[in-house]
mmCIF file of C-alpha atoms in Angstrom:
data_model
loop_
_atom_site.group_PDB
_atom_site.id
_atom_site.type_symbol
_atom_site.label_atom_id
_atom_site.label_comp_id
_atom_site.label_asym_id
_atom_site.label_seq_id
_atom_site.Cartn_x
_atom_site.Cartn_y
_atom_site.Cartn_z
ATOM 1 C CA MET B 1 -58.926 -37.022 40.441
ATOM 2 C CA THR B 2 -61.412 -34.339 40.732
ATOM 3 C CA ASP B 3 -62.886 -32.378 37.827
ATOM 4 C CA ASP B 4 -61.268 -29.101 39.184
ATOM 5 C CA LEU B 5 -57.859 -30.716 39.289
ATOM 6 C CA ARG B 6 -58.169 -32.400 36.135
ATOM 7 C CA GLY B 7 -59.225 -28.965 34.332
ATOM 8 C CA THR B 8 -56.259 -27.132 35.853
ATOM 9 C CA LEU B 9 -54.021 -29.685 34.410
ATOM 10 C CA GLU B 10 -55.444 -29.598 31.028
ATOM 11 C CA ARG B 11 -55.275 -25.837 30.952
ATOM 12 C CA VAL B 12 -51.576 -25.866 31.611
ATOM 13 C CA GLY B 13 -50.808 -28.762 29.334
ATOM 14 C CA ASP B 14 -52.908 -26.869 26.490
ATOM 15 C CA ARG B 15 -51.088 -23.479 26.872
ATOM 16 C CA PHE B 16 -47.472 -24.830 26.838
ATOM 17 C CA ASN B 17 -48.160 -27.418 23.913
ATOM 18 C CA LEU B 18 -46.359 -25.179 21.356
ATOM 19 C CA GLY B 19 -44.834 -26.794 18.351
ATOM 20 C CA GLU B 20 -41.429 -25.658 16.871
ATOM 21 C CA TYR B 21 -43.085 -23.332 14.299
ATOM 22 C CA GLU B 22 -45.234 -21.746 16.998
ATOM 23 C CA ILE B 23 -42.298 -21.088 19.318
ATOM 24 C CA ASP B 24 -40.501 -19.550 16.268
ATOM 25 C CA ALA B 25 -43.198 -17.406 15.558
ATOM 26 C CA TYR B 26 -43.965 -16.302 18.927
ATOM 27 C CA LEU B 27 -40.260 -15.323 19.621
ATOM 28 C CA ALA B 28 -40.042 -13.168 16.356
ATOM 29 C CA VAL B 29 -43.372 -11.399 17.247
ATOM 30 C CA LEU B 30 -42.099 -10.676 20.941
ATOM 31 C CA GLU B 31 -38.733 -9.429 19.542
ATOM 32 C CA HIS B 32 -40.310 -6.917 17.304
ATOM 33 C CA GLY B 33 -43.853 -6.021 18.979
ATOM 34 C CA GLU B 34 -45.468 -6.393 15.746
ATOM 35 C CA LEU B 35 -45.154 -8.259 12.301
ATOM 36 C CA THR B 36 -46.863 -9.343 9.203
ATOM 37 C CA ALA B 37 -47.146 -13.053 8.280
ATOM 38 C CA SER B 38 -44.590 -12.182 5.383
ATOM 39 C CA GLU B 39 -42.100 -10.796 7.803
ATOM 40 C CA ILE B 40 -42.659 -13.642 9.997
ATOM 41 C CA ALA B 41 -41.734 -16.164 7.231
ATOM 42 C CA ASP B 42 -38.639 -13.893 6.485
ATOM 43 C CA ARG B 43 -37.516 -13.598 10.021
ATOM 44 C CA THR B 44 -38.059 -17.670 10.426
ATOM 45 C CA ASP B 45 -37.873 -20.977 8.758
ATOM 46 C CA ILE B 46 -41.713 -21.392 8.792
ATOM 47 C CA PRO B 47 -43.038 -21.899 5.411
ATOM 48 C CA GLN B 48 -45.097 -19.114 3.854
ATOM 49 C CA PRO B 49 -48.321 -21.515 3.709
ATOM 50 C CA ARG B 50 -47.807 -22.485 7.403
ATOM 51 C CA VAL B 51 -47.749 -18.798 8.862
ATOM 52 C CA TYR B 52 -51.189 -18.227 8.955
ATOM 53 C CA ASP B 53 -52.222 -21.450 10.609
ATOM 54 C CA THR B 54 -49.151 -20.937 13.103
ATOM 55 C CA VAL B 55 -50.329 -17.436 14.309
ATOM 56 C CA ARG B 56 -54.081 -18.260 14.438
ATOM 57 C CA SER B 57 -52.894 -21.074 16.935
ATOM 58 C CA LEU B 58 -50.930 -18.558 18.984
ATOM 59 C CA SER B 59 -53.904 -16.263 18.861
ATOM 60 C CA ASP B 60 -56.237 -18.989 20.149
ATOM 61 C CA ARG B 61 -53.777 -19.432 23.036
ATOM 62 C CA GLY B 62 -54.004 -15.785 23.823
ATOM 63 C CA LEU B 63 -50.130 -14.954 23.132
ATOM 64 C CA VAL B 64 -50.778 -12.686 20.125
ATOM 65 C CA GLU B 65 -53.516 -10.520 18.746
ATOM 66 C CA LEU B 66 -54.484 -10.601 15.080
ATOM 67 C CA ARG B 67 -55.552 -7.498 13.653
ATOM 68 C CA GLU B 68 -57.568 -7.882 10.295
ATOM 69 C CA SER B 69 -55.839 -5.382 7.956
ATOM 70 C CA ARG B 70 -54.195 -5.282 4.739
ATOM 71 C CA PRO B 71 -51.830 -6.922 5.305
ATOM 72 C CA MET B 72 -52.871 -8.741 8.459
ATOM 73 C CA LYS B 73 -50.845 -7.657 11.609
ATOM 74 C CA ILE B 74 -49.681 -9.974 14.528
ATOM 75 C CA VAL B 75 -49.245 -8.227 17.449
ATOM 76 C CA ALA B 76 -47.499 -9.376 20.787
ATOM 77 C CA VAL B 77 -49.435 -9.555 23.827
ATOM 78 C CA ASP B 78 -47.578 -8.530 27.135
ATOM 79 C CA PRO B 79 -46.291 -11.755 28.746
ATOM 80 C CA ASP B 80 -47.606 -10.514 32.024
ATOM 81 C CA ASP B 81 -51.153 -10.722 30.545
ATOM 82 C CA ALA B 82 -50.543 -13.753 28.372
ATOM 83 C CA PHE B 83 -49.225 -15.922 31.154
ATOM 84 C CA GLY B 84 -50.669 -14.345 34.250
ATOM 85 C CA GLU B 85 -53.750 -16.593 34.260
ATOM 86 C CA ILE B 86 -51.535 -19.868 33.769
ATOM 87 C CA GLN B 87 -49.085 -18.939 36.364
ATOM 88 C CA THR B 88 -52.066 -18.703 38.690
ATOM 89 C CA SER B 89 -53.342 -21.992 37.548
ATOM 90 C CA PHE B 90 -49.776 -23.480 37.890
ATOM 91 C CA ASP B 91 -49.388 -22.386 41.293
ATOM 92 C CA GLN B 92 -52.910 -23.630 42.035
ATOM 93 C CA LEU B 93 -51.974 -27.064 40.421
ATOM 94 C CA VAL B 94 -48.799 -27.239 42.480
ATOM 95 C CA ASP B 95 -50.866 -26.811 45.813
ATOM 96 C CA GLU B 96 -53.388 -29.213 44.658
ATOM 97 C CA LEU B 97 -50.944 -31.948 43.624
ATOM 98 C CA GLU B 98 -49.055 -31.267 46.800
ATOM 99 C CA ALA B 99 -52.318 -31.942 48.750
ATOM 100 C CA ARG B 100 -52.822 -35.406 46.868
ATOM 101 C CA TYR B 101 -49.121 -36.377 47.429
ATOM 102 C CA THR B 102 -48.402 -39.266 49.546
ATOM 103 C CA ALA B 103 -44.582 -39.778 50.395
ATOM 104 C CA PRO B 104 -43.222 -42.946 49.549
ATOM 105 C CA ALA B 105 -42.219 -44.959 52.504
ATOM 106 C CA ARG B 106 -38.394 -45.179 53.167
ATOM 107 C CA GLU B 107 -37.118 -48.470 53.839
ATOM 108 C CA THR B 108 -35.067 -48.827 56.901
ATOM 109 C CA GLU B 109 -32.507 -51.299 55.218
ATOM 110 C CA ALA B 110 -32.412 -50.613 51.443
ATOM 111 C CA VAL B 111 -29.573 -50.642 48.591
ATOM 112 C CA SER B 112 -30.754 -49.265 45.347
ATOM 113 C CA LEU B 113 -29.311 -47.879 42.081
ATOM 114 C CA VAL B 114 -30.541 -44.488 40.728
ATOM 115 C CA LYS B 115 -30.205 -43.014 37.321
ATOM 116 C CA SER B 116 -29.929 -39.475 36.426
ATOM 117 C CA ARG B 117 -27.578 -36.823 37.591
ATOM 118 C CA SER B 118 -30.473 -34.995 39.342
ATOM 119 C CA THR B 119 -31.235 -37.731 41.445
ATOM 120 C CA ILE B 120 -27.783 -38.646 42.355
ATOM 121 C CA LEU B 121 -27.430 -34.828 43.387
ATOM 122 C CA ARG B 122 -30.685 -35.021 45.541
ATOM 123 C CA TYR B 123 -29.246 -37.899 47.366
ATOM 124 C CA LEU B 124 -25.712 -36.450 47.917
ATOM 125 C CA GLU B 125 -27.520 -33.476 49.388
ATOM 126 C CA GLU B 126 -29.846 -35.700 51.564
ATOM 127 C CA VAL B 127 -26.520 -37.516 52.787
ATOM 128 C CA ILE B 128 -24.870 -34.368 53.742
ATOM 129 C CA GLU B 129 -27.934 -32.744 55.443
ATOM 130 C CA SER B 130 -28.627 -36.020 57.472
ATOM 131 C CA ALA B 131 -25.268 -36.278 58.964
ATOM 132 C CA GLU B 132 -25.489 -35.826 62.678
ATOM 133 C CA TYR B 133 -21.968 -36.431 64.172
ATOM 134 C CA GLU B 134 -19.601 -37.636 61.201
ATOM 135 C CA LEU B 135 -19.466 -37.192 57.368
ATOM 136 C CA ALA B 136 -17.183 -38.218 54.751
ATOM 137 C CA VAL B 137 -17.403 -36.776 51.224
ATOM 138 C CA SER B 138 -15.471 -36.761 48.037
ATOM 139 C CA LEU B 139 -16.542 -33.976 45.850
ATOM 140 C CA THR B 140 -15.593 -32.437 42.390
ATOM 141 C CA PRO B 141 -14.623 -28.543 42.759
ATOM 142 C CA ASP B 142 -18.110 -27.987 41.228
ATOM 143 C CA LEU B 143 -19.821 -29.781 43.914
ATOM 144 C CA LEU B 144 -18.008 -28.583 46.513
ATOM 145 C CA ARG B 145 -19.230 -25.092 45.411
ATOM 146 C CA ARG B 146 -22.723 -26.351 45.101
ATOM 147 C CA PHE B 147 -22.606 -27.784 48.659
ATOM 148 C CA GLU B 148 -20.498 -25.179 50.283
ATOM 149 C CA ASP B 149 -23.249 -23.562 52.354
ATOM 150 C CA LEU B 150 -24.430 -27.071 53.413
ATOM 151 C CA LEU B 151 -20.988 -28.391 54.573
ATOM 152 C CA ALA B 152 -20.337 -25.090 56.520
ATOM 153 C CA ALA B 153 -23.501 -25.434 58.469
ATOM 154 C CA LYS B 154 -22.576 -28.794 59.387
ATOM 155 C CA VAL B 155 -19.019 -27.892 60.440
ATOM 156 C CA ASP B 156 -20.760 -25.165 62.690
ATOM 157 C CA ASP B 157 -22.904 -27.848 64.211
ATOM 158 C CA GLY B 158 -19.975 -29.725 65.361
ATOM 159 C CA VAL B 159 -20.133 -32.574 62.681
ATOM 160 C CA SER B 160 -16.648 -33.990 62.000
ATOM 161 C CA VAL B 161 -16.278 -33.572 58.024
ATOM 162 C CA GLU B 162 -13.441 -35.248 56.058
ATOM 163 C CA LEU B 163 -13.619 -33.715 52.610
ATOM 164 C CA LEU B 164 -11.731 -35.308 49.571
ATOM 165 C CA VAL B 165 -11.708 -32.847 46.495
ATOM 166 C CA THR B 166 -10.938 -34.352 43.082
ATOM 167 C CA PRO B 167 -9.139 -33.851 40.560
ATOM 168 C CA ALA B 168 -6.537 -32.301 42.470
ATOM 169 C CA LYS B 169 -5.446 -30.090 39.687
ATOM 170 C CA ARG B 170 -8.597 -28.295 39.834
ATOM 171 C CA ALA B 171 -9.108 -28.114 43.703
ATOM 172 C CA PRO B 172 -9.142 -24.511 45.018
ATOM 173 C CA ASN B 173 -5.863 -23.237 46.173
ATOM 174 C CA PRO B 174 -5.718 -23.378 50.044
ATOM 175 C CA ALA B 175 -4.076 -20.000 50.249
ATOM 176 C CA GLU B 176 -7.200 -18.528 48.607
ATOM 177 C CA TYR B 177 -9.982 -20.937 49.865
ATOM 178 C CA ASP B 178 -10.966 -21.274 53.411
ATOM 179 C CA TYR B 179 -11.537 -25.242 53.583
ATOM 180 C CA LEU B 180 -11.579 -25.248 57.393
ATOM 181 C CA SER B 181 -14.967 -23.532 56.944
ATOM 182 C CA VAL B 182 -16.413 -26.495 55.143
ATOM 183 C CA ALA B 183 -14.510 -29.484 56.660
ATOM 184 C CA THR B 184 -12.571 -30.695 59.591
ATOM 185 C CA ILE B 185 -9.966 -31.779 57.375
ATOM 186 C CA ALA B 186 -9.590 -31.601 53.607
ATOM 187 C CA ARG B 187 -7.330 -33.531 51.116
ATOM 188 C CA ALA B 188 -7.026 -33.587 47.286
ATOM 189 C CA ARG B 189 -6.450 -36.572 45.041
ATOM 190 C CA ARG B 190 -5.552 -36.931 41.632
ATOM 191 C CA GLY B 191 -7.433 -38.480 38.549
ATOM 192 C CA ILE B 192 -11.059 -38.049 37.515
ATOM 193 C CA THR B 193 -11.113 -41.946 38.438
ATOM 194 C CA THR B 194 -11.863 -40.831 42.166
ATOM 195 C CA PRO B 195 -15.577 -41.522 42.475
ATOM 196 C CA VAL B 196 -18.023 -38.783 43.895
ATOM 197 C CA LEU B 197 -19.516 -40.145 47.375
ATOM 198 C CA ALA B 198 -21.060 -39.150 50.719
ATOM 199 C CA VAL B 199 -21.326 -41.233 54.000
ATOM 200 C CA GLY B 200 -23.475 -39.930 56.870
ATOM 201 C CA ASP B 201 -22.647 -41.495 60.165
ATOM 202 C CA GLY B 202 -21.406 -44.363 58.837
ATOM 203 C CA SER B 203 -24.550 -45.970 57.477
ATOM 204 C CA TYR B 204 -26.419 -43.550 54.927
ATOM 205 C CA SER B 205 -24.241 -43.338 51.719
ATOM 206 C CA VAL B 206 -24.251 -42.664 48.045
ATOM 207 C CA TYR B 207 -21.489 -43.565 45.544
ATOM 208 C CA ALA B 208 -21.374 -42.322 41.903
ATOM 209 C CA THR B 209 -18.704 -41.983 39.141
ATOM 210 C CA GLN B 210 -17.578 -38.592 38.184
ATOM 211 C CA ASP B 211 -19.074 -39.407 34.751
ATOM 212 C CA ALA B 212 -22.512 -39.972 36.185
ATOM 213 C CA ILE B 213 -22.405 -36.443 37.476
ATOM 214 C CA ARG B 214 -20.836 -34.805 34.615
ATOM 215 C CA ASP B 215 -22.679 -36.332 31.416
ATOM 216 C CA ASP B 216 -25.825 -38.050 32.583
ATOM 217 C CA GLN B 217 -25.553 -40.771 29.747
ATOM 218 C CA GLU B 218 -26.818 -43.883 31.097
ATOM 219 C CA ARG B 219 -24.991 -43.836 34.382
ATOM 220 C CA TYR B 220 -25.907 -44.948 37.837
ATOM 221 C CA GLY B 221 -25.177 -44.281 41.433
ATOM 222 C CA VAL B 222 -25.657 -46.400 44.531
ATOM 223 C CA ILE B 223 -27.754 -45.499 47.609
ATOM 224 C CA PHE B 224 -27.233 -47.416 50.893
ATOM 225 C CA ASN B 225 -30.172 -46.041 52.899
ATOM 226 C CA ARG B 226 -29.538 -46.618 56.469
ATOM 227 C CA SER B 227 -27.901 -49.831 55.546
ATOM 228 C CA ALA B 228 -25.492 -51.937 57.401
ATOM 229 C CA LEU B 229 -23.651 -52.300 54.073
ATOM 230 C CA GLY B 230 -22.717 -48.419 54.221
ATOM 231 C CA PHE B 231 -19.559 -49.341 55.809
ATOM 232 C CA LEU B 232 -18.547 -50.630 52.499
ATOM 233 C CA VAL B 233 -18.422 -47.131 51.007
ATOM 234 C CA SER B 234 -16.934 -45.630 54.526
ATOM 235 C CA GLY B 235 -14.325 -48.349 54.181
ATOM 236 C CA PHE B 236 -13.506 -47.674 50.560
ATOM 237 C CA PHE B 237 -13.124 -44.017 51.334
ATOM 238 C CA GLY B 238 -10.962 -44.460 54.293
ATOM 239 C CA THR B 239 -8.451 -46.897 53.087
ATOM 240 C CA VAL B 240 -8.419 -46.515 49.299
ATOM 241 C CA LEU B 241 -9.026 -42.893 48.800
ATOM 242 C CA TRP B 242 -7.975 -40.924 51.867
ATOM 243 C CA THR B 243 -4.646 -42.742 52.181
ATOM 244 C CA THR B 244 -3.707 -41.613 48.658
ATOM 245 C CA ALA B 245 -4.704 -38.120 48.993
ATOM 246 C CA GLU B 246 -2.654 -34.913 49.822
ATOM 247 C CA THR B 247 -3.724 -32.944 52.860
ATOM 248 C CA LEU B 248 -4.911 -29.259 51.969
ATOM 249 C CA ALA B 249 -6.109 -28.112 55.452
ATOM 250 C CA ALA B 250 -6.825 -29.756 59.080
ATOM 251 C CA ASP B 251 -7.892 -28.429 62.421
ATOM 252 C CA GLY B 252 -9.010 -31.649 64.147
ATOM 253 C CA LYS B 253 -7.098 -30.844 67.396
ATOM 254 C CA ASP B 254 -9.379 -27.820 67.775
ATOM 255 C CA ARG B 255 -12.721 -29.896 68.152
ATOM 256 C CA PRO B 256 -13.869 -30.200 71.535
ATOM 257 C CA PHE B 257 -14.588 -33.509 73.501
ATOM 258 C CA PRO B 258 -16.631 -35.566 73.653
ATOM 259 C CA ARG B 259 -16.510 -36.660 69.972
ATOM 260 C CA ARG B 260 -18.692 -39.012 68.423
ATOM 261 C CA TYR B 261 -17.612 -41.590 65.693
ATOM 262 C CA ALA B 262 -19.059 -43.942 63.336
ATOM 263 C CA SER B 263 -15.390 -45.074 62.166
ATOM 264 C CA ILE B 264 -13.101 -46.394 64.648
ATOM 265 C CA ARG B 265 -10.475 -45.482 62.351
ATOM 266 C CA ARG B 266 -11.199 -41.805 62.772
ATOM 267 C CA ALA B 267 -11.667 -42.295 66.753
ATOM 268 C CA VAL B 268 -8.129 -44.013 66.923
ATOM 269 C CA LYS B 269 -6.361 -41.323 64.937
ATOM 270 C CA ASP B 270 -7.507 -38.589 67.148
ATOM 271 C CA VAL B 271 -6.444 -40.592 70.308
ATOM 272 C CA ARG B 272 -2.999 -41.131 68.889
ATOM 273 C CA GLU B 273 -2.627 -37.426 67.876
ATOM 274 C CA LEU B 274 -3.630 -36.018 71.208
ATOM 275 C CA ASP B 275 -2.096 -36.184 74.489
ATOM 276 C CA GLY B 276 -3.764 -37.158 77.989
ATOM 277 C CA ASP B 277 -6.055 -39.550 79.152
ATOM 278 C CA PHE B 278 -9.093 -40.615 77.044
ATOM 279 C CA TYR B 279 -12.416 -42.558 78.038
ATOM 280 C CA ALA B 280 -14.687 -44.635 75.535
ATOM 281 C CA THR B 281 -18.181 -45.522 75.423
ATOM 282 C CA VAL B 282 -18.841 -48.093 72.466
ATOM 283 C CA GLU B 283 -22.149 -49.765 71.248
ATOM 284 C CA GLY B 284 -21.723 -52.515 69.071
ATOM 285 C CA ARG B 285 -21.850 -56.330 68.888
ATOM 286 C CA ASP B 286 -19.864 -59.345 70.063
ATOM 287 C CA ILE B 287 -18.070 -60.853 67.205
ATOM 288 C CA GLU B 288 -18.583 -64.324 68.182
ATOM 289 C CA SER B 289 -22.313 -64.339 69.428
ATOM 290 C CA GLY B 290 -23.409 -61.371 67.645
ATOM 291 C CA ASP B 291 -25.262 -60.043 70.574
ATOM 292 C CA PRO B 292 -25.321 -56.239 71.373
ATOM 293 C CA VAL B 293 -22.914 -54.822 73.832
ATOM 294 C CA THR B 294 -22.013 -51.605 75.290
ATOM 295 C CA VAL B 295 -18.576 -51.005 76.576
ATOM 296 C CA GLN B 296 -17.498 -48.218 78.841
ATOM 297 C CA GLY B 297 -13.849 -47.514 80.448
ATOM 298 C CA SER B 298 -10.574 -45.835 79.974
ATOM 299 C CA VAL B 299 -8.743 -46.261 76.754
ATOM 300 C CA VAL B 300 -5.473 -48.085 77.544
ATOM 301 C CA ASP B 301 -3.980 -48.911 74.142
ATOM 302 C CA VAL B 302 -4.552 -48.325 70.383
ATOM 303 C CA ALA B 303 -3.387 -50.063 67.165
ATOM 304 C CA PHE B 304 -2.969 -48.224 63.803
ATOM 305 C CA GLU B 305 -1.149 -48.748 60.716
ATOM 306 C CA ASP B 306 -0.432 -45.884 58.311
ATOM 307 C CA SER B 307 -2.341 -47.661 55.601
ATOM 308 C CA GLU B 308 -5.332 -47.277 57.540
ATOM 309 C CA GLU B 309 -6.179 -50.770 57.358
ATOM 310 C CA VAL B 310 -5.583 -51.878 60.969
ATOM 311 C CA ALA B 311 -7.283 -49.653 63.549
ATOM 312 C CA SER B 312 -8.354 -50.772 67.039
ATOM 313 C CA LEU B 313 -8.577 -49.550 70.576
ATOM 314 C CA VAL B 314 -8.465 -51.425 73.848
ATOM 315 C CA VAL B 315 -10.996 -50.340 76.757
ATOM 316 C CA GLU B 316 -10.448 -51.343 80.252
ATOM 317 C CA THR B 317 -13.887 -51.286 82.094
ATOM 318 C CA GLU B 318 -14.535 -50.287 85.805
ATOM 319 C CA ALA B 319 -14.209 -54.202 86.564
ATOM 320 C CA GLY B 320 -10.653 -54.392 85.154
ATOM 321 C CA GLU B 321 -11.759 -56.265 82.171
ATOM 322 C CA ARG B 322 -9.797 -55.285 78.632
ATOM 323 C CA VAL B 323 -11.973 -55.229 75.723
ATOM 324 C CA GLU B 324 -10.417 -54.816 72.171
ATOM 325 C CA ILE B 325 -12.706 -52.958 70.081
ATOM 326 C CA GLY B 326 -12.528 -53.229 66.270
ATOM 327 C CA GLY B 327 -14.337 -51.468 63.460
ATOM 328 C CA ARG B 328 -17.032 -52.971 61.226
ATOM 329 C CA VAL B 329 -16.820 -56.591 60.119
ATOM 330 C CA ALA B 330 -14.198 -57.062 62.958
ATOM 331 C CA ALA B 331 -12.804 -60.653 63.449
ATOM 332 C CA LEU B 332 -9.441 -60.311 65.396
ATOM 333 C CA GLU B 333 -10.981 -58.089 68.121
ATOM 334 C CA ASP B 334 -13.790 -58.702 70.819
ATOM 335 C CA VAL B 335 -16.355 -56.284 69.888
ATOM 336 C CA GLU B 336 -17.456 -54.737 66.565
ATOM 337 C CA GLY B 337 -17.583 -50.981 67.347
ATOM 338 C CA GLN B 338 -20.550 -49.439 65.596
ATOM 339 C CA GLU B 339 -20.942 -46.070 67.476
ATOM 340 C CA ILE B 340 -17.996 -44.742 69.513
ATOM 341 C CA VAL B 341 -17.986 -41.731 71.866
ATOM 342 C CA ILE B 342 -14.449 -40.536 73.178
ATOM 343 C CA GLY B 343 -14.487 -38.256 76.201
ATOM 344 C CA ARG B 344 -11.618 -36.694 78.124
ATOM 345 C CA ASP B 345 -12.532 -36.893 81.765
ATOM 346 C CA GLU B 346 -14.939 -39.774 81.937
ATOM 347 C CA PRO B 347 -16.989 -42.107 79.686
ATOM 348 C CA ALA B 348 -19.727 -40.123 77.825
ATOM 349 C CA ALA B 349 -22.894 -40.934 77.157
ATOM 350 C CA LEU B 350 -24.129 -42.185 73.654
#
């Protein structure tokens, strides 16, 4: 560390190293502009014998002036003058620290536990911001307000957003709140047992309990950072949470094609709900060999159960071969679909 940077750190640390008595005395003087030592003792819990040491400490830091008189007067210094230098030093400190900062390497395949409300919120924001075509989120009403602008920007960018608000009794009234400005479809679910989560493009996800967001008392969140295991959170959202929630608003039919999906459940639901011919381009892997495959052709059949536990589609290629596409960890179908694009007139490019 350079001597200049160390000196800046020491100046910042020294100025703010105030004890309880110093804080009480400083606030009292600020409020009244000028006090004697006896008046400070009367207005605070500082013992009379400690007042003089306390105000001299404040004077040494440039926060007050001591006017020698009988009795001695303690006079407040304008905070702009008192903290102007330290504000400049702090800005300089941040700039110098930023210059020395080396960003930690992000693992391409990582699962980690994080603790603290602020860290979980940061990852929630990062997952939402990272979504390029598909986003599933379960948020409390407070978190919905916190991320409202970010969700609206994703909708404007054409990202498919499934929004779950919990607990339902605190969700904004659909007659008063424009859910379609922040989601493609929005539902509400009862109970504080519903977790807070976000899944971006089926792979980057964060999961936490509502307690972890609310009180920050030794609670943890789980991060799947571009991990193939991210589908666990997506699958839990789709089959456990989403199916037990009530619809608040939906406009899925208005989204243009081609549409890109990480979840076959969402792809199959759209094909079932809309009329006309559809074409699919699927990137995934053969369920027996594990080899990567790309399948293109017309969608000739779909399978779907209302429980959303079963979802698959059949694609007929130009060669006339029929290939059954399943979701993540598919076992009954031919191909595990990892990324799916559904088009109207012809197979779309991935």
